[in-house]
Short mmCIF file of C-alpha atoms in Angstrom, two decimals:
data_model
loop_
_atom_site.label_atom_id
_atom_site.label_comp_id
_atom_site.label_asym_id
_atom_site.label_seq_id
_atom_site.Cartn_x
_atom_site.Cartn_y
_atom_site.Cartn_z
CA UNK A 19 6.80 14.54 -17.50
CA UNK A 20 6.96 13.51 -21.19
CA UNK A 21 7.88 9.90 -21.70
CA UNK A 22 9.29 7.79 -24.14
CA UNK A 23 7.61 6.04 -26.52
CA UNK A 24 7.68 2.20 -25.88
CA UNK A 25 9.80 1.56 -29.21
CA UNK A 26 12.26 3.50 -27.20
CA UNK A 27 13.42 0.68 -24.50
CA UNK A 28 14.11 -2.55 -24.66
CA UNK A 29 11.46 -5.09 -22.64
CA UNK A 30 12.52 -8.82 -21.82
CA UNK A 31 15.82 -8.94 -23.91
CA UNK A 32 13.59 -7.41 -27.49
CA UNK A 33 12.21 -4.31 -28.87
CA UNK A 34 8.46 -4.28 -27.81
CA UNK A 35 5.42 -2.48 -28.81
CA UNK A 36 3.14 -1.64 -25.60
CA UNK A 37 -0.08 -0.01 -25.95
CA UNK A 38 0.75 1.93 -22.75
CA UNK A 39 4.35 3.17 -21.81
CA UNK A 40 5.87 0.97 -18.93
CA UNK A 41 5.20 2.47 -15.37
CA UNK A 42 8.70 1.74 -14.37
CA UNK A 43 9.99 3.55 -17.25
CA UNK A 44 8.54 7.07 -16.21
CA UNK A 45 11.35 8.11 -13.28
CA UNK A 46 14.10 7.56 -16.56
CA UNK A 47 15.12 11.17 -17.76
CA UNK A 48 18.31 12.28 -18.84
CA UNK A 49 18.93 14.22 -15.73
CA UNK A 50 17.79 11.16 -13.12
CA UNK A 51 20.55 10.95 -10.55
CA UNK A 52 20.42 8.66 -7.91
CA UNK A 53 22.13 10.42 -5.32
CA UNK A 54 18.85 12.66 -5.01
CA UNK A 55 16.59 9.39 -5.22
CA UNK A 56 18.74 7.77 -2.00
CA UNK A 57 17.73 10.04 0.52
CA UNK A 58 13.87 9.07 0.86
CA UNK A 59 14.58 5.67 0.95
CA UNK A 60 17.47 5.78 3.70
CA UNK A 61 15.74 8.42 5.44
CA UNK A 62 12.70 5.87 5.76
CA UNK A 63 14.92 2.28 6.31
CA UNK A 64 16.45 4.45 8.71
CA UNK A 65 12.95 5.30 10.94
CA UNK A 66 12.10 1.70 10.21
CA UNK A 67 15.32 0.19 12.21
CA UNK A 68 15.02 2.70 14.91
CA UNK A 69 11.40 2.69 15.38
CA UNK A 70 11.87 -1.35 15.81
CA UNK A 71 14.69 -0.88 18.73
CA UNK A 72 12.78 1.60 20.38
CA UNK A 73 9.67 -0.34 20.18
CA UNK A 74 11.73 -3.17 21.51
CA UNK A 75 11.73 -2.01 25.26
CA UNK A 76 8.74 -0.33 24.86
CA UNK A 77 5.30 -2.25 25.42
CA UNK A 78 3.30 -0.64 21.91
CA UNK A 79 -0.06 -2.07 23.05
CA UNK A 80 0.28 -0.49 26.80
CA UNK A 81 1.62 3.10 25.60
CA UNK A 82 -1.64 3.08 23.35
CA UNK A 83 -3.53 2.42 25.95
CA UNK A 84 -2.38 5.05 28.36
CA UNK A 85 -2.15 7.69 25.26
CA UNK A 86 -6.02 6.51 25.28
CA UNK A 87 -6.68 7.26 28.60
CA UNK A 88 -5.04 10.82 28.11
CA UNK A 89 -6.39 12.23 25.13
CA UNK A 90 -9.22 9.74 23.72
CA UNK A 91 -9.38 7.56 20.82
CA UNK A 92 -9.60 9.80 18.70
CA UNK A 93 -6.66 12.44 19.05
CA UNK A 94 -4.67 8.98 19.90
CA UNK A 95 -5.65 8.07 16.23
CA UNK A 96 -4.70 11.17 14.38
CA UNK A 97 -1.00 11.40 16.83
CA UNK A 98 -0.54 7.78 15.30
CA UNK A 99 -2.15 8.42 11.58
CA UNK A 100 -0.85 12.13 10.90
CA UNK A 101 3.03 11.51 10.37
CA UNK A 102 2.76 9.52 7.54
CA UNK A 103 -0.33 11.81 5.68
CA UNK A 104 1.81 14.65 6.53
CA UNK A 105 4.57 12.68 4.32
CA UNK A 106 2.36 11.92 1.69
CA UNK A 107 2.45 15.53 0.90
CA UNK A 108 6.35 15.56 1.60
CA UNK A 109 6.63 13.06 -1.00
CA UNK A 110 4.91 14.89 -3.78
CA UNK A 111 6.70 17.72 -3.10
CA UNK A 112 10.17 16.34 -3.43
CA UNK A 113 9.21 14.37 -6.37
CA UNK A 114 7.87 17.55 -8.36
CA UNK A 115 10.80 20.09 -6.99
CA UNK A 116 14.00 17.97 -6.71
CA UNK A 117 13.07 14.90 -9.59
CA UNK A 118 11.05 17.47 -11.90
CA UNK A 119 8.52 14.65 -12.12
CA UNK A 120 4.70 15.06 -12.71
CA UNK A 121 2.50 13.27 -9.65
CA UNK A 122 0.65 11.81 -12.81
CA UNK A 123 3.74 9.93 -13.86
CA UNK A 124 4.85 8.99 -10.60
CA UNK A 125 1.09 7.26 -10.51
CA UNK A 126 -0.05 5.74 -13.58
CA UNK A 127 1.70 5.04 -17.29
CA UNK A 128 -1.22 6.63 -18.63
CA UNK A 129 -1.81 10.36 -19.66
CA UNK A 130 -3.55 11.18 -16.72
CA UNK A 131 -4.99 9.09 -13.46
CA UNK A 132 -7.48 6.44 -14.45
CA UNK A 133 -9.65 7.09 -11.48
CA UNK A 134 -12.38 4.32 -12.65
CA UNK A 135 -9.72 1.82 -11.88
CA UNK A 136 -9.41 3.49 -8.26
CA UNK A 137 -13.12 3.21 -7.35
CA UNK A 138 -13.81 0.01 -8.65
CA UNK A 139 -10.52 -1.15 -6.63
CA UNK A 140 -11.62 0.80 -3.98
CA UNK A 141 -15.49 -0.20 -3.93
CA UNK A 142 -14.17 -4.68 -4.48
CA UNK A 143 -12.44 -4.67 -1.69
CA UNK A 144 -14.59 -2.48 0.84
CA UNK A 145 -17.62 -4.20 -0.55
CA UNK A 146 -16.18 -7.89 0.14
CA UNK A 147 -14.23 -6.41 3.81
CA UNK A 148 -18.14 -5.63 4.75
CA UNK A 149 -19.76 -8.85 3.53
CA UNK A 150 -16.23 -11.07 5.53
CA UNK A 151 -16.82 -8.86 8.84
CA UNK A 152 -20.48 -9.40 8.81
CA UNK A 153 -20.02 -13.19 8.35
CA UNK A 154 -17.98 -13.57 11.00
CA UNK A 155 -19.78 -11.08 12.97
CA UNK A 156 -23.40 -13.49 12.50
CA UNK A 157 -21.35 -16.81 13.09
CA UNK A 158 -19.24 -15.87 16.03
CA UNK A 159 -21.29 -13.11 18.11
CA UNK A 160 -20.23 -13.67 21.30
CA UNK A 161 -16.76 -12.54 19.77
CA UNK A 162 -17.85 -8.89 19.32
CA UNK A 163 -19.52 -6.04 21.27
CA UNK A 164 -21.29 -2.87 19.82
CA UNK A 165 -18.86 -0.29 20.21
CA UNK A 166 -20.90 2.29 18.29
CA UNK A 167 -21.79 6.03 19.47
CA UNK A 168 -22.94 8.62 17.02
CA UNK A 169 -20.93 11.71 18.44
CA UNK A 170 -17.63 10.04 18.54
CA UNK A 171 -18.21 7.75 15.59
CA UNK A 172 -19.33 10.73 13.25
CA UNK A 173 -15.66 12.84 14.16
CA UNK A 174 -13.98 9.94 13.48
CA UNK A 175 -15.82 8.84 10.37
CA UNK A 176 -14.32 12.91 9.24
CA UNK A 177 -10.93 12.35 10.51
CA UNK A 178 -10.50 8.59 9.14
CA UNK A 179 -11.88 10.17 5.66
CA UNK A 180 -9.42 12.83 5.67
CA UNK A 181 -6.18 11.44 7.05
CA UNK A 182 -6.84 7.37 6.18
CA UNK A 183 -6.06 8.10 2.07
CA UNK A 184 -3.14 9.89 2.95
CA UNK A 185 -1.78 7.53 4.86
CA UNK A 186 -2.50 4.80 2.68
CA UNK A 187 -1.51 6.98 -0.63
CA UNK A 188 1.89 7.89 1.22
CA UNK A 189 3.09 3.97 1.45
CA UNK A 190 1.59 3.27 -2.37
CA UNK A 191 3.94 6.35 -3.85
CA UNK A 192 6.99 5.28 -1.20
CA UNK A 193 7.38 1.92 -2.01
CA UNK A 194 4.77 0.80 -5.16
CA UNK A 195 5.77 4.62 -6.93
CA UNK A 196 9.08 6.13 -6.10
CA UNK A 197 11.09 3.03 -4.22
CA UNK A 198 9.77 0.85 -7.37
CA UNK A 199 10.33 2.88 -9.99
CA UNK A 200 13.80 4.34 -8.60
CA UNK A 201 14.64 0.90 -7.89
CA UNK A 202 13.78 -0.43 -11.22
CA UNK A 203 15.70 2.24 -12.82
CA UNK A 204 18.53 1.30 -11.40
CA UNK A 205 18.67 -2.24 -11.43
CA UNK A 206 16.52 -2.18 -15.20
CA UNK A 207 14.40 -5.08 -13.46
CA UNK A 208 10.97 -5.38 -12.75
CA UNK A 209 11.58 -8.31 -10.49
CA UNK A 210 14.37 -6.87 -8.36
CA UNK A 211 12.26 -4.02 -7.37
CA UNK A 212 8.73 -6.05 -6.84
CA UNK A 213 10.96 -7.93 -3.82
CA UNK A 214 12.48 -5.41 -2.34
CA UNK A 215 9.52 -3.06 -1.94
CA UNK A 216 7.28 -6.09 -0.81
CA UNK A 217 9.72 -7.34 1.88
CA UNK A 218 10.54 -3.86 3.07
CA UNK A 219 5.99 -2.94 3.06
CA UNK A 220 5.94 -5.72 5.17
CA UNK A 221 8.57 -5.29 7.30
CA UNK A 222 7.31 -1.55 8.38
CA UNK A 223 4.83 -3.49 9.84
CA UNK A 224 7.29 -5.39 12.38
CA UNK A 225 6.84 -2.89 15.50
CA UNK A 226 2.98 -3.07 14.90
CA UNK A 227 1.29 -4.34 18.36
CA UNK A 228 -0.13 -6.82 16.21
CA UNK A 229 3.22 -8.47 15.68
CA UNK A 230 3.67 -8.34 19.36
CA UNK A 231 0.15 -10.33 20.00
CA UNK A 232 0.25 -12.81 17.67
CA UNK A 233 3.82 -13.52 16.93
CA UNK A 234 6.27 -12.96 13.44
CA UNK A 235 4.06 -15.09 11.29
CA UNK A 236 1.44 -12.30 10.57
CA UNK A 237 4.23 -11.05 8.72
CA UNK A 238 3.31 -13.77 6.38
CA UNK A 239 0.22 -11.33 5.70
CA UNK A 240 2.36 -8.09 5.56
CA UNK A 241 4.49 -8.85 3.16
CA UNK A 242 1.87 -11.27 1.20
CA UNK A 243 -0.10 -8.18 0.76
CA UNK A 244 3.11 -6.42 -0.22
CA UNK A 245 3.27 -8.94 -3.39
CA UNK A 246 -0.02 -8.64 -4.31
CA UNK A 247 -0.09 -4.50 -4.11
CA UNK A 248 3.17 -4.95 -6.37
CA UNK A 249 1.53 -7.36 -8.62
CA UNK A 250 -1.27 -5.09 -9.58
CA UNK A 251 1.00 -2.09 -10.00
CA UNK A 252 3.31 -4.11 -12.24
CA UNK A 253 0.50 -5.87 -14.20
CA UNK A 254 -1.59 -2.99 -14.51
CA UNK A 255 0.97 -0.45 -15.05
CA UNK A 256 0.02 2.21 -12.33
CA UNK A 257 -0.89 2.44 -8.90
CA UNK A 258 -4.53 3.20 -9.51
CA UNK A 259 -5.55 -0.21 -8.24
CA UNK A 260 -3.23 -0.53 -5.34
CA UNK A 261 -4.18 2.87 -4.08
CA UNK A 262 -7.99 2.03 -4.21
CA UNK A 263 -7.09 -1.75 -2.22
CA UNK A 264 -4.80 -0.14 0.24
CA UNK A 265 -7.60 2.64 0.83
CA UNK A 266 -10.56 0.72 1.34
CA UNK A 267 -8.77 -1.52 3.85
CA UNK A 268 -7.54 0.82 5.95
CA UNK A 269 -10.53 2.95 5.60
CA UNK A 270 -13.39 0.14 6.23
CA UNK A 271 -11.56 -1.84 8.38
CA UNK A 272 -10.74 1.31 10.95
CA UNK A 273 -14.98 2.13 10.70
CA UNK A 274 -16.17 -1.23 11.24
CA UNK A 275 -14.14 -3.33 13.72
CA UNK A 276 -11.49 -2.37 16.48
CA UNK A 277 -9.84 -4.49 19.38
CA UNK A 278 -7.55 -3.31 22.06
CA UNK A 279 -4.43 -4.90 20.39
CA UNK A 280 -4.53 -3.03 17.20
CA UNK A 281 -2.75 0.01 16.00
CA UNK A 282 -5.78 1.57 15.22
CA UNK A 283 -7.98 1.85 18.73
CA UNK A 284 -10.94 3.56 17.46
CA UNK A 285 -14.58 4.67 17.64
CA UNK A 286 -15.73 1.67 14.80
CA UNK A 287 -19.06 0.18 14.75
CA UNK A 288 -17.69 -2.89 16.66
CA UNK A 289 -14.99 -4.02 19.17
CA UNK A 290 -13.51 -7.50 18.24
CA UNK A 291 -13.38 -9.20 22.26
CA UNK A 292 -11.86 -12.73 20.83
CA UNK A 293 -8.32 -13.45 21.53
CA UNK A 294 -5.86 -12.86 18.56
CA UNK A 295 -4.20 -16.04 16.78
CA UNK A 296 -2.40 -15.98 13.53
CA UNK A 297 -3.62 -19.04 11.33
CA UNK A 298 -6.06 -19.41 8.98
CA UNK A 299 -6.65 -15.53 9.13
CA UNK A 300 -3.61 -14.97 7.77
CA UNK A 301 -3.71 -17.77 5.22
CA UNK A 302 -6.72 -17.06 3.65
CA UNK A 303 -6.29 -13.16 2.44
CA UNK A 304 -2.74 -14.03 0.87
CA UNK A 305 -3.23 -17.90 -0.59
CA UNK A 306 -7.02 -17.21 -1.49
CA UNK A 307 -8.72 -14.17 -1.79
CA UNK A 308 -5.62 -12.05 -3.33
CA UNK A 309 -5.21 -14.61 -6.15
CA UNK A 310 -9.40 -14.12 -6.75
CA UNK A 311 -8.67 -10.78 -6.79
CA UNK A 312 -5.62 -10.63 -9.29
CA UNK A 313 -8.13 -12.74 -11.96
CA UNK A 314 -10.90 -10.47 -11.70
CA UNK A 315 -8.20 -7.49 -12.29
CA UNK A 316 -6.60 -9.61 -14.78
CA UNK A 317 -10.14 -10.23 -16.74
CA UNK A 318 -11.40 -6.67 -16.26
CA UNK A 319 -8.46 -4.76 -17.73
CA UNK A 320 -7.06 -7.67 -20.15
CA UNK A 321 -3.66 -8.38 -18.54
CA UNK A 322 -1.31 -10.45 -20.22
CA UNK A 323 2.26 -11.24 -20.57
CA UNK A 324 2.69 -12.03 -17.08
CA UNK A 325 6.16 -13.63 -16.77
CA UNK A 326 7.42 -10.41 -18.94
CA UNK A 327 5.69 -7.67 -16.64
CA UNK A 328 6.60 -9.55 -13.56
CA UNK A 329 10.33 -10.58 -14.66
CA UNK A 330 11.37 -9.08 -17.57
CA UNK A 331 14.38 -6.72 -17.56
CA UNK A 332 13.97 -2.90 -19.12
CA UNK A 333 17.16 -2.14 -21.05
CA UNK A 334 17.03 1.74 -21.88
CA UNK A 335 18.60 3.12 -25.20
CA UNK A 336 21.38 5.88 -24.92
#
């Protein structure tokens, strides 16, 4: 999709020249109509609120457990996984046939996906998840069993590869893509848009057997990770580095370390045996490593204007 140029919105209340066209800005066309943007995001809040009443009377950690026992890890992992890869490609389709929008512009502000941005993203974060697990793995080994066998590991390592991304890539367009940019349209805020989608990111996670193990304050980590995936599609203009993040931690994290009260049961490297608590596991990522993380984005590609990419409003011309 052709976009404006940047002299042709309004940014923070004045006329400014960007060197890149604002993300937000690529969903506005003369033809957008929000009564065909509504239905993915009701559609979705609606599966949220009913998956959370069902999982309600339903004990998440046992029915994973018995779908274990019936099938294996691994076809237990891709009945879990393939939903939302499956909408992934959904998603791209109704963008492209009802919205007439390019998947590039849905992505990045750029002329075409910056895929540098998505490696290096990608290759940060898996390269510090390794170096965390394996120093908690050498101080605490009593806390962890080898859980590794080639055969099963190796179909896994091609399933995780395969479906993982798609997963991942499927909530980055939902709610960092389409929900922000649809949201942002309408509202012509960049702040309106970066709460909603974090609250509601983290909230998805609320039926997670996770939630059920250690209690409603791992939300804290949800939706903290929800800011910080906004933050870096906001400041960065694109979701090149939140789709490389949200990769690599699924991805690495499913490959080296399971337990039996996660969502993701699998044939990793190792099996986590502690007891779950949610304290200074859940403080450290959000109030610690994620601001690290934003300064070595922020240094690496130059960001600036902070308050204005965060808050500013976008006033379009008619």
């Amino acid at each position: 999709m052709q976009t404006n140029s940047p002299k042709h919105f309004i940014y923070g209340g004045y006329f400014k020249i960007h060197e890149l066209n604002m993300f937000i800005e690529q969903a506005k066309k003369e033809n957008f109509r929000f009564l065909s943007y509504l239905p993915i995001p009701v559609f979705f809040l609606t599966l949220m609120v009913a998956n959370y009443i069902m999982a309600a009377d339903v004990d998440t950690d046992e029915a994973i457990h018995q779908s274990i026992a019936a099938i294996g890890e691994n076809l237990t992992f891709v009945m879990l996984i393939i939903p939302l890869s499956v909408a992934c490609l959904f998603l791209w389709g109704w963008v492209k046939i009802i919205h007439h929008q390019s998947i590039t512009s849905l992505t990045t502000s750029r002329p075409k996906v910056d895929w540098g941005r998505i490696f290096f993203s990608f290759g940060l974060w898996a390269g510090l998840s390794v170096a965390m697990t394996l120093a908690v793995y050498f101080s605490s080994p009593e806390n962890f069993k080898i859980n590794f066998q080639l055969g099963p590991f190796l179909t896994f390592f091609i399933l995780a590869i395969i479906l993982i991304p798609l997963q991942t890539s499927f909530e980055e367009y939902l709610f960092r893509g389409y929900m922000m940019q649809g949201i942002g349209v309408v509202t012509r805020s960049r702040l309106i848009p970066l709460l909603i989608t974090s609250i509601m990111f983290g909230l998805m996670h609320i039926a997670n057997p996770e939630v059920g193990k250690m209690g409603y304050v791992i939300l804290i980590y949800y939706i903290g990770t929800g800011f910080f995936l906004g933050i870096i599609t906001l400041m960065d203009e694109g979701l090149e580095l939140a789709l490389g993040f949200h990769a690599a931690n699924n991805l690495v994290g499913a490959l080296l370390v399971t337990s039996d009260w996660t969502a993701f049961q699998t044939h990793s490297i190792l099996k986590d045996m502690s007891e779950p608590t949610a304290g200074f596991d859940v403080i450290l990522p959000v109030f610690v490593i994620f601001p690290i993380l934003l300064y070595i984005f922020s240094k690496k590609y130059q960001w600036k204007n902070w308050k204005e990419k965060l808050t500013g409003k976008i006033v379009f011309e008619k």
